[in-house]
Amino acid sequence: MHRRSPYSALSVVEKLWSNVPRLTDKNGMIKVNEYQQSTGYTNIFGVGVCVSIPPIEQTLVPTGAPKTGYMIESQGTAAVKNIRALINQEEKHKDGADAVASSHPELRNRPLLNGLCITDFGEDGAIFLTLPQYPPRKTDITLHGKVAVAAKVAFEKYFLHKIKSGDTDPSYENLALHLIGVDRVTSKKENV
């Protein structure tokens, strides 16, 4: 019996979107603007490992920009808020009465691309916080040791609780992170 790799479906999808004109870069990654919206198609948004983020610097061995789970959550939150703005605009003006107002709404939500990560290396681990994740950084904190392993176990239990409860974006979590300066999205027009 021949078993197919679970990644083969992803490869097929990637090949399909790589053939869409103006959607991807030369590496097959989806090109998005600061609002997670495709640079080639206003009705397509991309988040996570499928989006093109230019390298931070040139290195001897070509590497892409690191993408952490928290950064991807930030991208997803911005994309959802911007898609909701598009839907609201469309519903508000679906009768076509106000042709000017029914043009594309101004997208305002941008991911802040902060880095918050807990890693474990067996009996050791690290916790890092970078604001923003890419240089120049305003904050860069790394804690190393066994406390990171305990934090990773606690976070995994907390994460599973969120998934089981269905509340994947609790307000108390957002408030706690905000109090230490870690936010996912900004709707400010200034540079982040």
PDB file of C-alpha atoms in Angstrom:
ATOM      1  CA  MET A   1       0.000   0.000   0.000  1.00  0.00           C
ATOM      2  CA  HIS A   2       1.411   3.366  -1.030  1.00  0.00           C
ATOM      3  CA  ARG A   3       1.014   6.155   1.549  1.00  0.00           C
ATOM      4  CA  ARG A   4       1.210   9.765   0.463  1.00  0.00           C
ATOM      5  CA  SER A   5       3.087  12.310   2.468  1.00  0.00           C
ATOM      6  CA  PRO A   6       0.817  14.793   4.274  1.00  0.00           C
ATOM      7  CA  TYR A   7       3.012  17.507   2.781  1.00  0.00           C
ATOM      8  CA  SER A   8       2.210  16.558  -0.804  1.00  0.00           C
ATOM      9  CA  ALA A   9      -1.085  18.473  -0.684  1.00  0.00           C
ATOM     10  CA  LEU A  10       0.797  21.587   0.445  1.00  0.00           C
ATOM     11  CA  SER A  11       3.260  21.154  -2.408  1.00  0.00           C
ATOM     12  CA  VAL A  12       0.366  20.998  -4.890  1.00  0.00           C
ATOM     13  CA  VAL A  13      -1.200  24.158  -3.450  1.00  0.00           C
ATOM     14  CA  GLU A  14       2.132  25.978  -3.511  1.00  0.00           C
ATOM     15  CA  LYS A  15       2.659  24.986  -7.146  1.00  0.00           C
ATOM     16  CA  LEU A  16      -0.836  26.250  -7.979  1.00  0.00           C
ATOM     17  CA  TRP A  17      -0.411  29.639  -6.334  1.00  0.00           C
ATOM     18  CA  SER A  18       3.104  29.986  -7.781  1.00  0.00           C
ATOM     19  CA  ASN A  19       1.500  29.971 -11.234  1.00  0.00           C
ATOM     20  CA  VAL A  20      -0.845  32.865 -10.433  1.00  0.00           C
ATOM     21  CA  PRO A  21       0.578  36.037 -12.015  1.00  0.00           C
ATOM     22  CA  ARG A  22       1.659  38.790  -9.542  1.00  0.00           C
ATOM     23  CA  LEU A  23       0.826  36.653  -6.466  1.00  0.00           C
ATOM     24  CA  THR A  24       4.231  35.307  -5.441  1.00  0.00           C
ATOM     25  CA  ASP A  25       7.889  36.204  -5.418  1.00  0.00           C
ATOM     26  CA  LYS A  26      10.531  34.151  -7.241  1.00  0.00           C
ATOM     27  CA  ASN A  27      10.572  31.644  -4.357  1.00  0.00           C
ATOM     28  CA  GLY A  28       6.821  30.966  -4.499  1.00  0.00           C
ATOM     29  CA  MET A  29       6.036  32.997  -1.370  1.00  0.00           C
ATOM     30  CA  ILE A  30       2.936  35.229  -1.415  1.00  0.00           C
ATOM     31  CA  LYS A  31       3.786  38.932  -1.679  1.00  0.00           C
ATOM     32  CA  VAL A  32       1.791  40.998   0.829  1.00  0.00           C
ATOM     33  CA  ASN A  33       1.732  44.639   1.850  1.00  0.00           C
ATOM     34  CA  GLU A  34       1.902  45.961   5.413  1.00  0.00           C
ATOM     35  CA  TYR A  35      -1.784  45.010   5.912  1.00  0.00           C
ATOM     36  CA  GLN A  36      -1.211  41.340   4.950  1.00  0.00           C
ATOM     37  CA  GLN A  37      -3.056  41.991   1.676  1.00  0.00           C
ATOM     38  CA  SER A  38      -1.679  40.591  -1.571  1.00  0.00           C
ATOM     39  CA  THR A  39       0.208  43.210  -3.564  1.00  0.00           C
ATOM     40  CA  GLY A  40      -1.326  41.795  -6.733  1.00  0.00           C
ATOM     41  CA  TYR A  41      -4.911  41.038  -5.654  1.00  0.00           C
ATOM     42  CA  THR A  42      -6.921  43.128  -3.185  1.00  0.00           C
ATOM     43  CA  ASN A  43      -9.179  40.192  -2.234  1.00  0.00           C
ATOM     44  CA  ILE A  44      -6.336  37.885  -1.180  1.00  0.00           C
ATOM     45  CA  PHE A  45      -4.581  38.028   2.182  1.00  0.00           C
ATOM     46  CA  GLY A  46      -1.665  35.938   3.392  1.00  0.00           C
ATOM     47  CA  VAL A  47      -0.229  35.153   6.816  1.00  0.00           C
ATOM     48  CA  GLY A  48       2.466  32.953   8.274  1.00  0.00           C
ATOM     49  CA  VAL A  49       5.022  30.830   6.553  1.00  0.00           C
ATOM     50  CA  CYS A  50       3.490  31.280   3.091  1.00  0.00           C
ATOM     51  CA  VAL A  51       4.209  35.036   2.926  1.00  0.00           C
ATOM     52  CA  SER A  52       7.319  36.654   1.554  1.00  0.00           C
ATOM     53  CA  ILE A  53       9.345  38.605   4.084  1.00  0.00           C
ATOM     54  CA  PRO A  54      12.626  39.895   2.690  1.00  0.00           C
ATOM     55  CA  PRO A  55      15.809  38.790   4.443  1.00  0.00           C
ATOM     56  CA  ILE A  56      16.941  41.107   7.207  1.00  0.00           C
ATOM     57  CA  GLU A  57      20.488  41.102   5.856  1.00  0.00           C
ATOM     58  CA  GLN A  58      22.589  39.346   3.260  1.00  0.00           C
ATOM     59  CA  THR A  59      24.340  36.294   4.678  1.00  0.00           C
ATOM     60  CA  LEU A  60      26.803  33.786   3.282  1.00  0.00           C
ATOM     61  CA  VAL A  61      24.091  31.131   3.423  1.00  0.00           C
ATOM     62  CA  PRO A  62      20.767  32.604   2.210  1.00  0.00           C
ATOM     63  CA  THR A  63      18.183  32.556   4.982  1.00  0.00           C
ATOM     64  CA  GLY A  64      14.666  33.860   5.263  1.00  0.00           C
ATOM     65  CA  ALA A  65      13.354  36.007   8.051  1.00  0.00           C
ATOM     66  CA  PRO A  66      12.352  33.948  11.118  1.00  0.00           C
ATOM     67  CA  LYS A  67       8.606  33.597  11.646  1.00  0.00           C
ATOM     68  CA  THR A  68       7.452  32.843  15.177  1.00  0.00           C
ATOM     69  CA  GLY A  69       4.010  31.679  16.239  1.00  0.00           C
ATOM     70  CA  TYR A  70       3.259  34.970  17.972  1.00  0.00           C
ATOM     71  CA  MET A  71       4.293  36.936  14.899  1.00  0.00           C
ATOM     72  CA  ILE A  72       2.022  34.751  12.757  1.00  0.00           C
ATOM     73  CA  GLU A  73      -0.859  35.315  15.216  1.00  0.00           C
ATOM     74  CA  SER A  74      -0.247  39.044  14.778  1.00  0.00           C
ATOM     75  CA  GLN A  75      -0.397  38.712  11.005  1.00  0.00           C
ATOM     76  CA  GLY A  76      -3.610  36.685  11.268  1.00  0.00           C
ATOM     77  CA  THR A  77      -5.239  39.195  13.601  1.00  0.00           C
ATOM     78  CA  ALA A  78      -4.396  42.080  11.246  1.00  0.00           C
ATOM     79  CA  ALA A  79      -5.642  40.139   8.212  1.00  0.00           C
ATOM     80  CA  VAL A  80      -8.949  39.224   9.913  1.00  0.00           C
ATOM     81  CA  LYS A  81      -9.577  42.831  10.973  1.00  0.00           C
ATOM     82  CA  ASN A  82      -8.807  44.081   7.466  1.00  0.00           C
ATOM     83  CA  ILE A  83     -10.983  41.429   5.799  1.00  0.00           C
ATOM     84  CA  ARG A  84     -13.805  42.395   8.199  1.00  0.00           C
ATOM     85  CA  ALA A  85     -13.375  46.034   7.120  1.00  0.00           C
ATOM     86  CA  LEU A  86     -13.695  44.976   3.470  1.00  0.00           C
ATOM     87  CA  ILE A  87     -16.814  42.908   4.197  1.00  0.00           C
ATOM     88  CA  ASN A  88     -18.398  45.722   6.227  1.00  0.00           C
ATOM     89  CA  GLN A  89     -17.713  48.178   3.404  1.00  0.00           C
ATOM     90  CA  GLU A  90     -19.228  45.809   0.840  1.00  0.00           C
ATOM     91  CA  GLU A  91     -22.341  45.152   2.954  1.00  0.00           C
ATOM     92  CA  LYS A  92     -22.815  48.844   3.673  1.00  0.00           C
ATOM     93  CA  HIS A  93     -22.772  49.780   0.011  1.00  0.00           C
ATOM     94  CA  LYS A  94     -24.061  46.676  -1.762  1.00  0.00           C
ATOM     95  CA  ASP A  95     -27.020  48.577  -3.204  1.00  0.00           C
ATOM     96  CA  GLY A  96     -24.527  50.720  -5.175  1.00  0.00           C
ATOM     97  CA  ALA A  97     -26.097  53.996  -4.047  1.00  0.00           C
ATOM     98  CA  ASP A  98     -22.794  55.542  -3.044  1.00  0.00           C
ATOM     99  CA  ALA A  99     -20.270  54.624  -5.719  1.00  0.00           C
ATOM    100  CA  VAL A 100     -17.471  56.686  -4.185  1.00  0.00           C
ATOM    101  CA  ALA A 101     -17.910  55.248  -0.692  1.00  0.00           C
ATOM    102  CA  SER A 102     -18.130  51.705  -2.093  1.00  0.00           C
ATOM    103  CA  SER A 103     -14.573  51.896  -3.399  1.00  0.00           C
ATOM    104  CA  HIS A 104     -11.930  50.066  -1.404  1.00  0.00           C
ATOM    105  CA  PRO A 105     -11.896  51.068   2.265  1.00  0.00           C
ATOM    106  CA  GLU A 106      -8.718  52.274   3.854  1.00  0.00           C
ATOM    107  CA  LEU A 107      -7.071  49.323   5.552  1.00  0.00           C
ATOM    108  CA  ARG A 108      -5.653  50.315   8.923  1.00  0.00           C
ATOM    109  CA  ASN A 109      -4.572  47.201  10.805  1.00  0.00           C
ATOM    110  CA  ARG A 110      -0.906  46.221  10.619  1.00  0.00           C
ATOM    111  CA  PRO A 111       0.812  43.438  12.536  1.00  0.00           C
ATOM    112  CA  LEU A 112       3.471  44.738  14.902  1.00  0.00           C
ATOM    113  CA  LEU A 113       5.661  41.677  14.256  1.00  0.00           C
ATOM    114  CA  ASN A 114       6.851  41.376  17.828  1.00  0.00           C
ATOM    115  CA  GLY A 115       8.665  38.201  18.800  1.00  0.00           C
ATOM    116  CA  LEU A 116       7.619  36.213  21.838  1.00  0.00           C
ATOM    117  CA  CYS A 117       8.876  32.659  21.988  1.00  0.00           C
ATOM    118  CA  ILE A 118       9.474  29.903  24.530  1.00  0.00           C
ATOM    119  CA  THR A 119      11.789  27.109  23.431  1.00  0.00           C
ATOM    120  CA  ASP A 120      13.061  24.053  25.192  1.00  0.00           C
ATOM    121  CA  PHE A 121      16.178  22.053  24.495  1.00  0.00           C
ATOM    122  CA  GLY A 122      15.396  19.004  26.602  1.00  0.00           C
ATOM    123  CA  GLU A 123      16.652  19.910  30.053  1.00  0.00           C
ATOM    124  CA  ASP A 124      17.311  23.545  29.182  1.00  0.00           C
ATOM    125  CA  GLY A 125      15.437  26.275  27.358  1.00  0.00           C
ATOM    126  CA  ALA A 126      15.049  29.947  26.539  1.00  0.00           C
ATOM    127  CA  ILE A 127      12.378  32.619  26.517  1.00  0.00           C
ATOM    128  CA  PHE A 128      12.850  35.581  24.244  1.00  0.00           C
ATOM    129  CA  LEU A 129      10.960  38.793  23.726  1.00  0.00           C
ATOM    130  CA  THR A 130      11.881  41.163  20.915  1.00  0.00           C
ATOM    131  CA  LEU A 131       9.968  44.341  20.110  1.00  0.00           C
ATOM    132  CA  PRO A 132       9.801  44.334  17.131  1.00  0.00           C
ATOM    133  CA  GLN A 133      11.185  41.000  16.002  1.00  0.00           C
ATOM    134  CA  TYR A 134      13.258  42.575  13.221  1.00  0.00           C
ATOM    135  CA  PRO A 135      16.001  45.157  13.807  1.00  0.00           C
ATOM    136  CA  PRO A 136      16.153  47.915  14.818  1.00  0.00           C
ATOM    137  CA  ARG A 137      14.687  46.606  18.065  1.00  0.00           C
ATOM    138  CA  LYS A 138      13.367  48.661  20.950  1.00  0.00           C
ATOM    139  CA  THR A 139      13.470  45.690  23.348  1.00  0.00           C
ATOM    140  CA  ASP A 140      15.432  42.452  23.243  1.00  0.00           C
ATOM    141  CA  ILE A 141      15.229  40.181  26.305  1.00  0.00           C
ATOM    142  CA  THR A 142      16.359  36.567  26.580  1.00  0.00           C
ATOM    143  CA  LEU A 143      16.001  34.371  29.663  1.00  0.00           C
ATOM    144  CA  HIS A 144      17.880  31.090  29.598  1.00  0.00           C
ATOM    145  CA  GLY A 145      17.618  28.082  31.900  1.00  0.00           C
ATOM    146  CA  LYS A 146      15.340  25.492  33.447  1.00  0.00           C
ATOM    147  CA  VAL A 147      12.667  28.112  34.134  1.00  0.00           C
ATOM    148  CA  ALA A 148      12.089  28.217  30.365  1.00  0.00           C
ATOM    149  CA  VAL A 149      11.358  24.482  30.315  1.00  0.00           C
ATOM    150  CA  ALA A 150       8.750  24.928  33.062  1.00  0.00           C
ATOM    151  CA  ALA A 151       7.318  27.942  31.202  1.00  0.00           C
ATOM    152  CA  LYS A 152       7.071  25.884  27.994  1.00  0.00           C
ATOM    153  CA  VAL A 153       5.157  23.086  29.764  1.00  0.00           C
ATOM    154  CA  ALA A 154       2.839  25.635  31.421  1.00  0.00           C
ATOM    155  CA  PHE A 155       2.255  27.410  28.113  1.00  0.00           C
ATOM    156  CA  GLU A 156       1.457  24.144  26.307  1.00  0.00           C
ATOM    157  CA  LYS A 157      -1.168  23.289  28.948  1.00  0.00           C
ATOM    158  CA  TYR A 158      -2.593  26.827  28.747  1.00  0.00           C
ATOM    159  CA  PHE A 159      -2.674  26.702  24.931  1.00  0.00           C
ATOM    160  CA  LEU A 160      -4.528  23.369  24.930  1.00  0.00           C
ATOM    161  CA  HIS A 161      -7.000  24.800  27.461  1.00  0.00           C
ATOM    162  CA  LYS A 162      -7.654  27.749  25.102  1.00  0.00           C
ATOM    163  CA  ILE A 163      -8.255  25.413  22.168  1.00  0.00           C
ATOM    164  CA  LYS A 164     -10.567  23.110  24.158  1.00  0.00           C
ATOM    165  CA  SER A 165     -12.536  26.045  25.574  1.00  0.00           C
ATOM    166  CA  GLY A 166     -12.894  27.695  22.158  1.00  0.00           C
ATOM    167  CA  ASP A 167     -11.604  31.033  23.483  1.00  0.00           C
ATOM    168  CA  THR A 168      -8.386  31.324  21.504  1.00  0.00           C
ATOM    169  CA  ASP A 169      -8.043  35.076  21.997  1.00  0.00           C
ATOM    170  CA  PRO A 170      -9.010  35.809  25.613  1.00  0.00           C
ATOM    171  CA  SER A 171      -9.178  39.459  26.630  1.00  0.00           C
ATOM    172  CA  TYR A 172      -7.194  38.814  29.837  1.00  0.00           C
ATOM    173  CA  GLU A 173      -4.292  37.478  27.758  1.00  0.00           C
ATOM    174  CA  ASN A 174      -4.343  40.511  25.483  1.00  0.00           C
ATOM    175  CA  LEU A 175      -4.468  42.824  28.517  1.00  0.00           C
ATOM    176  CA  ALA A 176      -1.568  41.063  30.249  1.00  0.00           C
ATOM    177  CA  LEU A 177       0.558  41.215  27.104  1.00  0.00           C
ATOM    178  CA  HIS A 178      -0.411  44.857  26.518  1.00  0.00           C
ATOM    179  CA  LEU A 179       0.677  45.746  30.059  1.00  0.00           C
ATOM    180  CA  ILE A 180       4.193  44.493  29.301  1.00  0.00           C
ATOM    181  CA  GLY A 181       4.225  46.282  25.936  1.00  0.00           C
ATOM    182  CA  VAL A 182       3.479  43.334  23.650  1.00  0.00           C
ATOM    183  CA  ASP A 183       0.645  44.017  21.221  1.00  0.00           C
ATOM    184  CA  ARG A 184      -0.292  42.169  18.038  1.00  0.00           C
ATOM    185  CA  VAL A 185      -1.738  44.882  15.837  1.00  0.00           C
ATOM    186  CA  THR A 186      -1.690  48.618  15.420  1.00  0.00           C
ATOM    187  CA  SER A 187      -4.190  50.728  13.545  1.00  0.00           C
ATOM    188  CA  LYS A 188      -2.014  53.850  13.806  1.00  0.00           C
ATOM    189  CA  LYS A 189      -0.847  55.448  10.576  1.00  0.00           C
ATOM    190  CA  GLU A 190       2.695  56.128  11.829  1.00  0.00           C
ATOM    191  CA  ASN A 191       5.569  53.759  11.173  1.00  0.00           C
ATOM    192  CA  VAL A 192       5.875  50.830  13.554  1.00  0.00           C
TER     193      VAL A 192
END
